mmCIF file of C-alpha atoms in Angstrom:
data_model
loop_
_atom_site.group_PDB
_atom_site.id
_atom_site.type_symbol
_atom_site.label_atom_id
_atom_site.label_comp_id
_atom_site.label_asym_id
_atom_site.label_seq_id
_atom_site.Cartn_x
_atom_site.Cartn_y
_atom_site.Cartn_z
ATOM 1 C CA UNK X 53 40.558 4.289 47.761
ATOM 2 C CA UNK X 54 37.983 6.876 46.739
ATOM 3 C CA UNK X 55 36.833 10.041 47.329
ATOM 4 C CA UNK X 56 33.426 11.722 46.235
ATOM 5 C CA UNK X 57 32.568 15.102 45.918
ATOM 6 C CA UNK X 58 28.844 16.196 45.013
ATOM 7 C CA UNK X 59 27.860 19.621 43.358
ATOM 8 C CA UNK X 60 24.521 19.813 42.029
ATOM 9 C CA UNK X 61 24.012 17.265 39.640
ATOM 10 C CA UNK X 62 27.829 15.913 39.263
ATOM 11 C CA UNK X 63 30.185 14.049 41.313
ATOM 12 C CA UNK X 64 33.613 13.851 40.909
ATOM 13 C CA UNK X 65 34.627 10.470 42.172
ATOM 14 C CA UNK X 66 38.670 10.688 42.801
ATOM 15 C CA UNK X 67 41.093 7.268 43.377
ATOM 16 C CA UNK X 68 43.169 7.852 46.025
ATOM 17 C CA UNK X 69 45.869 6.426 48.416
ATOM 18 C CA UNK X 70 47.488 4.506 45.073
ATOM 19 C CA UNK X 71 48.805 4.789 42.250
ATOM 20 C CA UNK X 72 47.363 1.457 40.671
ATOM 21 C CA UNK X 73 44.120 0.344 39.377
ATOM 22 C CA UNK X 74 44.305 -3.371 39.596
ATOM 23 C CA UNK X 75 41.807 -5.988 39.765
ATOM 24 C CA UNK X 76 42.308 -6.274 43.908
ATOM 25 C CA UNK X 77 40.884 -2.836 44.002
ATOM 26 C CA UNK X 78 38.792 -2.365 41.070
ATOM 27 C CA UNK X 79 36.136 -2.917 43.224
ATOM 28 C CA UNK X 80 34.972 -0.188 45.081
ATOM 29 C CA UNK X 81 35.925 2.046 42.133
ATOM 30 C CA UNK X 82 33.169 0.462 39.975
ATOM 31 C CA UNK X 83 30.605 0.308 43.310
ATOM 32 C CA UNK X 84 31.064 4.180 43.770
ATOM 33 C CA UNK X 85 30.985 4.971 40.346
ATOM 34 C CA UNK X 86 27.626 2.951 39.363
ATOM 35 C CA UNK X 87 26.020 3.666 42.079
ATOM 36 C CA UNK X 88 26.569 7.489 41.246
ATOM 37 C CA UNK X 89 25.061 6.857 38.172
ATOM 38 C CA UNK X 90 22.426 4.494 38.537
ATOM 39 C CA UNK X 91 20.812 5.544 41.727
ATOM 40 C CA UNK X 92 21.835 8.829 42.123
ATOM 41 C CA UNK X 93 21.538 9.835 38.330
ATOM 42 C CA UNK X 94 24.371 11.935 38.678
ATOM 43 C CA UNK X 95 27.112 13.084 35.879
ATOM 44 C CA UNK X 96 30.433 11.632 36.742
ATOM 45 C CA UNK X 97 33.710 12.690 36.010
ATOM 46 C CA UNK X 98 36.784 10.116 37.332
ATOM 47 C CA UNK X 99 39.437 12.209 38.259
ATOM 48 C CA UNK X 100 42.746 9.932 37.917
ATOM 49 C CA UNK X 101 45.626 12.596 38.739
ATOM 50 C CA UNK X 102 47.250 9.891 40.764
ATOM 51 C CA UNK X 103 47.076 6.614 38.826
ATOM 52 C CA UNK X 104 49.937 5.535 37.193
ATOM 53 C CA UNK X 105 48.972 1.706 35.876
ATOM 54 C CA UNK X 106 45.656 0.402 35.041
ATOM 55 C CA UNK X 107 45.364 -2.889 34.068
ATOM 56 C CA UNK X 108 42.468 -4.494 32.067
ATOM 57 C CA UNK X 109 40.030 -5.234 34.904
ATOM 58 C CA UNK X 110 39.678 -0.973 35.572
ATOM 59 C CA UNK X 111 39.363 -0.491 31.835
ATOM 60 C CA UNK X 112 36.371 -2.800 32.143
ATOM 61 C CA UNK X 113 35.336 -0.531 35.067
ATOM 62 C CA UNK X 114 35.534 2.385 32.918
ATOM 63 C CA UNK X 115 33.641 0.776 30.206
ATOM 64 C CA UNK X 116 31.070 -0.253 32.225
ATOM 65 C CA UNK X 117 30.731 3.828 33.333
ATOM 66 C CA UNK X 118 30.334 4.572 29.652
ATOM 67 C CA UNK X 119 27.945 2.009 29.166
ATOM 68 C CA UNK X 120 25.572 2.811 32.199
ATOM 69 C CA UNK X 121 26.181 6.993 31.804
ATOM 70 C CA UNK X 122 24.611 6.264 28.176
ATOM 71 C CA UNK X 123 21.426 4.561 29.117
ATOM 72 C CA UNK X 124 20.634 6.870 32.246
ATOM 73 C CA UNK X 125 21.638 9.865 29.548
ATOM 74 C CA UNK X 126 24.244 11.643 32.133
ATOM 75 C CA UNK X 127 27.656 12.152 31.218
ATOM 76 C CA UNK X 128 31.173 10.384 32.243
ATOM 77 C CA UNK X 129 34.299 12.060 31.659
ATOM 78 C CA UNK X 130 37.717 10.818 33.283
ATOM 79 C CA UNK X 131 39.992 14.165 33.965
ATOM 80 C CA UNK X 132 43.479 13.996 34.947
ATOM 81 C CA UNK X 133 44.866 11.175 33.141
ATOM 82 C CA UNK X 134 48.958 10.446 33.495
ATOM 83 C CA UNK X 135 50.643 9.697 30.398
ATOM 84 C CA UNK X 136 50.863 6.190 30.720
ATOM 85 C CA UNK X 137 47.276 5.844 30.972
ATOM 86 C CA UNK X 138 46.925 7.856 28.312
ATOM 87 C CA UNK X 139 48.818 6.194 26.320
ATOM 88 C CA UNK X 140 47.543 2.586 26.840
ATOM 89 C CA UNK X 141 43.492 4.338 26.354
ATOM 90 C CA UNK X 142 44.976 5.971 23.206
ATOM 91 C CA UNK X 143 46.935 2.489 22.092
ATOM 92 C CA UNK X 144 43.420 0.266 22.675
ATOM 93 C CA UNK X 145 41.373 3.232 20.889
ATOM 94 C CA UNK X 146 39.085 3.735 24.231
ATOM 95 C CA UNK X 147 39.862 7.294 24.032
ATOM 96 C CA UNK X 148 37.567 7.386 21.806
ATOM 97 C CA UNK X 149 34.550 6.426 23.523
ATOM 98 C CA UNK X 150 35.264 8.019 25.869
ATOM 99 C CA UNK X 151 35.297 11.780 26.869
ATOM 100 C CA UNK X 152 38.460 12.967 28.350
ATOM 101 C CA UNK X 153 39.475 16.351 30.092
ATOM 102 C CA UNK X 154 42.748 17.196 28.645
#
């Protein structure tokens, strides 16, 4: 369900295969993404051209991204967002702490 790419000192962690980020695949999302951060100490930027749906378990993924990005002092960024997703970030006010590619 994901794909990472490493360039330096960033990794672009992509969802894939889906179009849903759902709590029976939240999982491995939050796994690649924390460890990217934590033990790698890498900037991370979710790219999520393909998801159509999130529900409220991968919001708390991408929370949890925020939160860890901000006490290792890297960066987190999600690029690509559908409109849906945008909208439902916008509607909760999480695009605002959060950076987002437009």
């Amino acid at each position: 369900m994901v794909d990472i790419k490493t360039e330096g000192n960033e990794a672009v962690i992509s969802v894939i295969n889906t179009d849903r980020i759902t709590v029976s695949n939240a999982s491995e999302l939050k796994s690649s993404m924390l460890d990217a951060i934590n033990e790698k100490k890498l900037n991370v930027i979710i790219d999520l051209g393909s998801i159509r749906y999130i529900d409220s378990t991968a919001i708390s993924v991408l929370i949890s991204g925020v939160k860890a990005s901000r006490i290792n002092g890297s960066s987190f960024k999600l690029r690509n967002l559908q409109p849906e997703v945008m909208r439902l970030l916008s509607l909760m006010k999480i695009d605002q702490i959060m950076d987002i590619e437009k």
